[in-house]
Coordinates of N, CA and C in Angstrom, one line a residue:
M1 N 102.3 -5.7 9.7 CA 101.7 -4.4 9.6 C 100.4 -4.3 10.3
K2 N 99.5 -5.3 10.1 CA 98.2 -5.3 10.7 C 98.3 -5.4 12.2
E3 N 99.2 -6.1 12.7 CA 99.4 -6.2 14.2 C 99.8 -4.8 14.7
T4 N 100.7 -4.1 14.1 CA 101.1 -2.8 14.5 C 99.9 -1.8 14.5
I5 N 99.0 -1.9 13.5 CA 97.8 -1.1 13.4 C 96.9 -1.4 14.5
F6 N 96.6 -2.7 14.7 CA 95.7 -3.1 15.8 C 96.2 -2.7 17.1
N7 N 97.5 -2.8 17.4 CA 98.1 -2.4 18.6 C 97.9 -0.9 18.8
A8 N 98.1 -0.1 17.8 CA 98.0 1.3 17.8 C 96.5 1.7 18.1
L9 N 95.6 1.0 17.5 CA 94.2 1.4 17.6 C 93.5 0.8 18.9
A10 N 94.2 -0.1 19.6 CA 93.7 -0.7 20.8 C 93.5 0.3 21.9
E11 N 94.3 1.3 21.9 CA 94.3 2.3 23.0 C 93.1 3.3 22.7
P12 N 92.2 3.5 23.6 CA 91.0 4.3 23.2 C 91.3 5.7 22.8
N13 N 92.3 6.4 23.4 CA 92.6 7.8 23.0 C 93.2 7.8 21.5
R14 N 94.0 6.8 21.2 CA 94.5 6.8 19.8 C 93.4 6.5 18.8
L15 N 92.5 5.6 19.2 CA 91.3 5.4 18.3 C 90.5 6.6 18.1
H16 N 90.3 7.4 19.2 CA 89.6 8.6 19.1 C 90.3 9.6 18.2
I17 N 91.6 9.7 18.3 CA 92.4 10.6 17.4 C 92.2 10.2 16.0
V18 N 92.2 9.0 15.7 CA 91.9 8.5 14.3 C 90.5 9.0 13.8
E19 N 89.6 8.8 14.7 CA 88.2 9.3 14.4 C 88.1 10.8 14.2
L20 N 88.9 11.5 15.0 CA 88.9 13.0 14.9 C 89.5 13.4 13.5
L21 N 90.6 12.7 13.1 CA 91.3 13.0 11.9 C 90.5 12.6 10.6
R22 N 89.4 11.9 10.8 CA 88.6 11.6 9.6 C 88.1 12.8 9.0
N23 N 87.9 13.9 9.8 CA 87.3 15.1 9.2 C 88.3 16.1 8.7
G24 N 89.6 15.7 8.7 CA 90.7 16.5 8.2 C 91.8 16.7 9.2
P25 N 92.9 17.3 8.7 CA 94.1 17.5 9.5 C 93.8 18.4 10.8
L26 N 94.5 18.1 11.8 CA 94.4 18.9 13.1 C 95.8 19.0 13.7
S27 N 95.9 20.1 14.4 CA 97.2 20.3 15.1 C 97.2 19.5 16.4
V28 N 98.4 19.4 17.0 CA 98.5 18.7 18.3 C 97.6 19.4 19.3
G29 N 97.6 20.7 19.4 CA 96.8 21.4 20.3 C 95.3 21.2 20.1
E30 N 94.8 21.2 18.9 CA 93.4 20.9 18.6 C 93.0 19.5 19.0
I31 N 93.9 18.6 18.8 CA 93.6 17.2 19.2 C 93.5 17.1 20.7
A32 N 94.5 17.7 21.4 CA 94.6 17.7 22.8 C 93.3 18.3 23.4
D33 N 92.9 19.4 22.9 CA 91.7 20.1 23.4 C 90.5 19.2 23.3
Q34 N 90.3 18.6 22.1 CA 89.1 17.8 21.9 C 89.1 16.5 22.7
L35 N 90.3 16.0 23.0 CA 90.4 14.8 23.8 C 90.4 15.1 25.3
G36 N 90.7 16.3 25.7 CA 90.9 16.7 27.1 C 92.2 16.2 27.7
L37 N 93.2 16.0 26.8 CA 94.5 15.6 27.3 C 95.5 16.7 27.2
N38 N 96.6 16.6 27.9 CA 97.7 17.6 27.8 C 98.5 17.3 26.5
Q39 N 99.2 18.3 26.0 CA 99.9 18.1 24.8 C 101.0 17.0 24.8
P40 N 101.8 16.9 25.9 CA 102.7 15.7 25.9 C 102.1 14.4 25.7
Q41 N 100.9 14.2 26.4 CA 100.2 12.9 26.2 C 99.8 12.7 24.8
T42 N 99.2 13.8 24.3 CA 98.7 13.7 22.9 C 99.8 13.4 21.9
S43 N 101.0 14.1 22.1 CA 102.1 13.9 21.3 C 102.6 12.4 21.3
K44 N 102.6 11.8 22.5 CA 103.0 10.4 22.6 C 102.0 9.5 21.8
H45 N 100.7 9.8 21.9 CA 99.8 9.0 21.1 C 100.0 9.2 19.6
L46 N 100.2 10.4 19.2 CA 100.5 10.7 17.8 C 101.7 10.1 17.3
R47 N 102.8 10.0 18.2 CA 104.0 9.3 17.8 C 103.7 7.8 17.5
V48 N 102.9 7.2 18.3 CA 102.6 5.7 18.1 C 101.8 5.6 16.8
L49 N 100.8 6.5 16.6 CA 100.1 6.4 15.3 C 100.9 6.7 14.1
S50 N 101.9 7.6 14.3 CA 102.8 7.9 13.2 C 103.7 6.7 12.9
E51 N 104.2 6.1 13.9 CA 105.1 4.9 13.7 C 104.4 3.7 13.1
S52 N 103.1 3.6 13.4 CA 102.3 2.5 12.8 C 101.9 2.8 11.4
G53 N 102.1 4.1 10.9 CA 101.8 4.4 9.6 C 100.4 5.0 9.4
L54 N 99.7 5.1 10.5 CA 98.3 5.6 10.4 C 98.1 7.1 10.1
V55 N 99.1 7.8 10.6 CA 99.0 9.3 10.5 C 100.3 9.8 9.9
E56 N 100.3 11.0 9.3 CA 101.5 11.6 8.9 C 101.4 13.1 9.4
V57 N 102.6 13.7 9.6 CA 102.7 15.0 10.1 C 103.1 16.0 9.0
K58 N 102.4 17.1 9.0 CA 102.7 18.2 8.0 C 103.1 19.4 8.8
P59 N 104.4 19.8 8.8 CA 104.8 21.0 9.5 C 104.3 22.3 8.7
S60 N 103.8 23.2 9.5 CA 103.4 24.5 8.9 C 103.8 25.6 9.9
A61 N 104.8 26.4 9.5 CA 105.4 27.4 10.4 C 105.8 26.7 11.6
N62 N 105.3 27.2 12.8 CA 105.7 26.6 14.0 C 104.7 25.5 14.6
R63 N 103.8 25.1 13.8 CA 102.8 24.1 14.2 C 103.0 22.8 13.4
R64 N 102.5 21.8 13.9 CA 102.5 20.5 13.2 C 101.1 20.0 13.1
F65 N 100.7 19.7 11.9 CA 99.3 19.2 11.6 C 99.4 17.7 11.3
Y66 N 98.5 16.9 11.9 CA 98.5 15.5 11.7 C 97.3 15.2 10.8
Q67 N 97.5 14.3 9.9 CA 96.4 13.8 9.0 C 96.5 12.3 8.8
L68 N 95.3 11.7 8.6 CA 95.3 10.3 8.4 C 96.0 9.9 7.1
R69 N 96.6 8.7 7.1 CA 97.1 8.1 5.9 C 96.1 7.0 5.5
T70 N 95.5 7.0 4.3 CA 94.5 6.1 4.0 C 95.0 4.7 3.6
Q71 N 96.2 4.6 3.1 CA 96.8 3.3 2.7 C 96.7 2.2 3.7
P72 N 97.2 2.4 4.9 CA 97.1 1.4 5.9 C 95.6 0.9 6.2
L73 N 94.7 1.9 6.2 CA 93.3 1.6 6.4 C 92.7 0.8 5.3
I74 N 93.1 1.1 4.1 CA 92.7 0.3 2.9 C 93.2 -1.1 3.0
E75 N 94.5 -1.2 3.3 CA 95.1 -2.6 3.5 C 94.4 -3.4 4.5
L76 N 94.0 -2.7 5.6 CA 93.3 -3.4 6.7 C 91.9 -3.8 6.3
D77 N 91.2 -2.9 5.5 CA 89.9 -3.3 5.0 C 90.0 -4.4 4.0
D78 N 91.0 -4.5 3.2 CA 91.2 -5.6 2.3 C 91.3 -6.9 3.0
W79 N 92.1 -6.9 4.1 CA 92.3 -8.1 4.9 C 91.0 -8.5 5.5
L80 N 90.3 -7.5 6.1 CA 89.0 -7.8 6.7 C 88.0 -8.4 5.7
E81 N 88.1 -8.0 4.5 CA 87.1 -8.4 3.4 C 87.1 -9.9 3.3
S82 N 88.3 -10.5 3.4 CA 88.4 -12.0 3.3 C 87.5 -12.7 4.4
F83 N 87.5 -12.1 5.6 CA 86.6 -12.6 6.7 C 85.2 -12.3 6.4
R84 N 84.9 -11.1 5.9 CA 83.5 -10.8 5.5 C 82.9 -11.8 4.5
R85 N 83.7 -12.2 3.5 CA 83.3 -13.2 2.6 C 83.0 -14.5 3.2
I86 N 83.8 -14.9 4.1 CA 83.6 -16.2 4.8 C 82.3 -16.2 5.6
W87 N 82.1 -15.1 6.4 CA 80.9 -15.0 7.2 C 79.7 -14.8 6.4
E88 N 79.7 -14.1 5.3 CA 78.6 -14.0 4.4 C 78.2 -15.4 3.8
E89 N 79.2 -16.1 3.4 CA 78.9 -17.5 2.9 C 78.3 -18.3 4.0
R90 N 78.8 -18.3 5.2 CA 78.3 -19.1 6.3 C 76.8 -18.7 6.6
L91 N 76.6 -17.4 6.6 CA 75.2 -16.9 6.9 C 74.3 -17.3 5.8
D92 N 74.7 -17.2 4.5 CA 73.9 -17.7 3.4 C 73.5 -19.1 3.6
N93 N 74.5 -20.0 3.9 CA 74.3 -21.4 4.1 C 73.3 -21.6 5.3
L94 N 73.4 -20.8 6.3 CA 72.5 -21.0 7.5 C 71.1 -20.6 7.0
D95 N 71.0 -19.5 6.2 CA 69.7 -19.1 5.7 C 69.0 -20.1 4.8
D96 N 69.8 -20.8 4.0 CA 69.3 -21.9 3.1 C 68.8 -23.0 4.0
Y97 N 69.6 -23.4 5.0 CA 69.2 -24.5 5.9 C 67.9 -24.1 6.7
L98 N 67.8 -22.9 7.2 CA 66.6 -22.6 7.9 C 65.4 -22.6 6.9
R99 N 65.5 -22.2 5.7 CA 64.4 -22.2 4.7 C 64.0 -23.6 4.5
K100 N 65.0 -24.6 4.4 CA 64.6 -26.0 4.2 C 63.9 -26.5 5.4
L101 N 64.3 -26.1 6.6 CA 63.6 -26.6 7.8 C 62.2 -26.1 7.8
Q102 N 62.0 -24.8 7.5 CA 60.7 -24.2 7.4 C 59.8 -24.9 6.4
A103 N 60.4 -25.2 5.2 CA 59.6 -25.9 4.2 C 59.2 -27.3 4.7
Q104 N 60.1 -28.0 5.4 CA 59.8 -29.3 5.9 C 58.7 -29.2 7.0
E105 N 58.8 -28.2 7.8 CA 57.8 -28.1 8.9 C 56.4 -27.8 8.2
K106 N 56.4 -27.0 7.2 CA 55.2 -26.7 6.5 C 54.5 -27.9 5.9
L107 N 55.4 -28.7 5.2 CA 54.9 -30.0 4.7 C 54.4 -30.9 5.7
S108 N 55.1 -31.0 6.9 CA 54.6 -31.9 8.0 C 53.3 -31.4 8.5
G109 N 53.1 -30.1 8.6 CA 51.9 -29.5 9.1 C 50.7 -29.7 8.2
D110 N 51.0 -29.7 6.9 CA 50.0 -29.9 5.9 C 49.5 -31.3 5.9
K111 N 50.3 -32.3 6.2 CA 49.9 -33.7 6.2 C 49.1 -34.0 7.4
E112 N 49.2 -33.3 8.5 CA 48.4 -33.6 9.7 C 47.0 -33.2 9.6

C-alpha cells in the first residue's frame, strides 16, 4: 500500500491535487482550473489517486466531487513515525556526545 501511495504522490500534479483537497472536496473542473490542466489530464491523475486509495469520488447530480481519504495518510504517517523515532534517538545520542566533548574541552582548557 505504501508503495502505491508513494508512486501516486511522486507525480507533481497529483501531489498538488492532494494539497488542494486538504481544504475540502473539489470538482474535476475546479481542480483542473487551479492546476491549469485540461479535464482529461486531471481525470487521469484523479483516477490514479483514487486507485491508490488517497481520494474518493462523490457524485452530485451531473458533477463528481473528489475528497481526500484520511486513512491511507494516517497509515503512512504511522509508518513514518517509526523512522522519526529512530532519527530522534540518533540525534539525542549525537547531542549527548557533543555535550561530553564540550565538557572535556572545557576541562582541558581549565587545566592550561
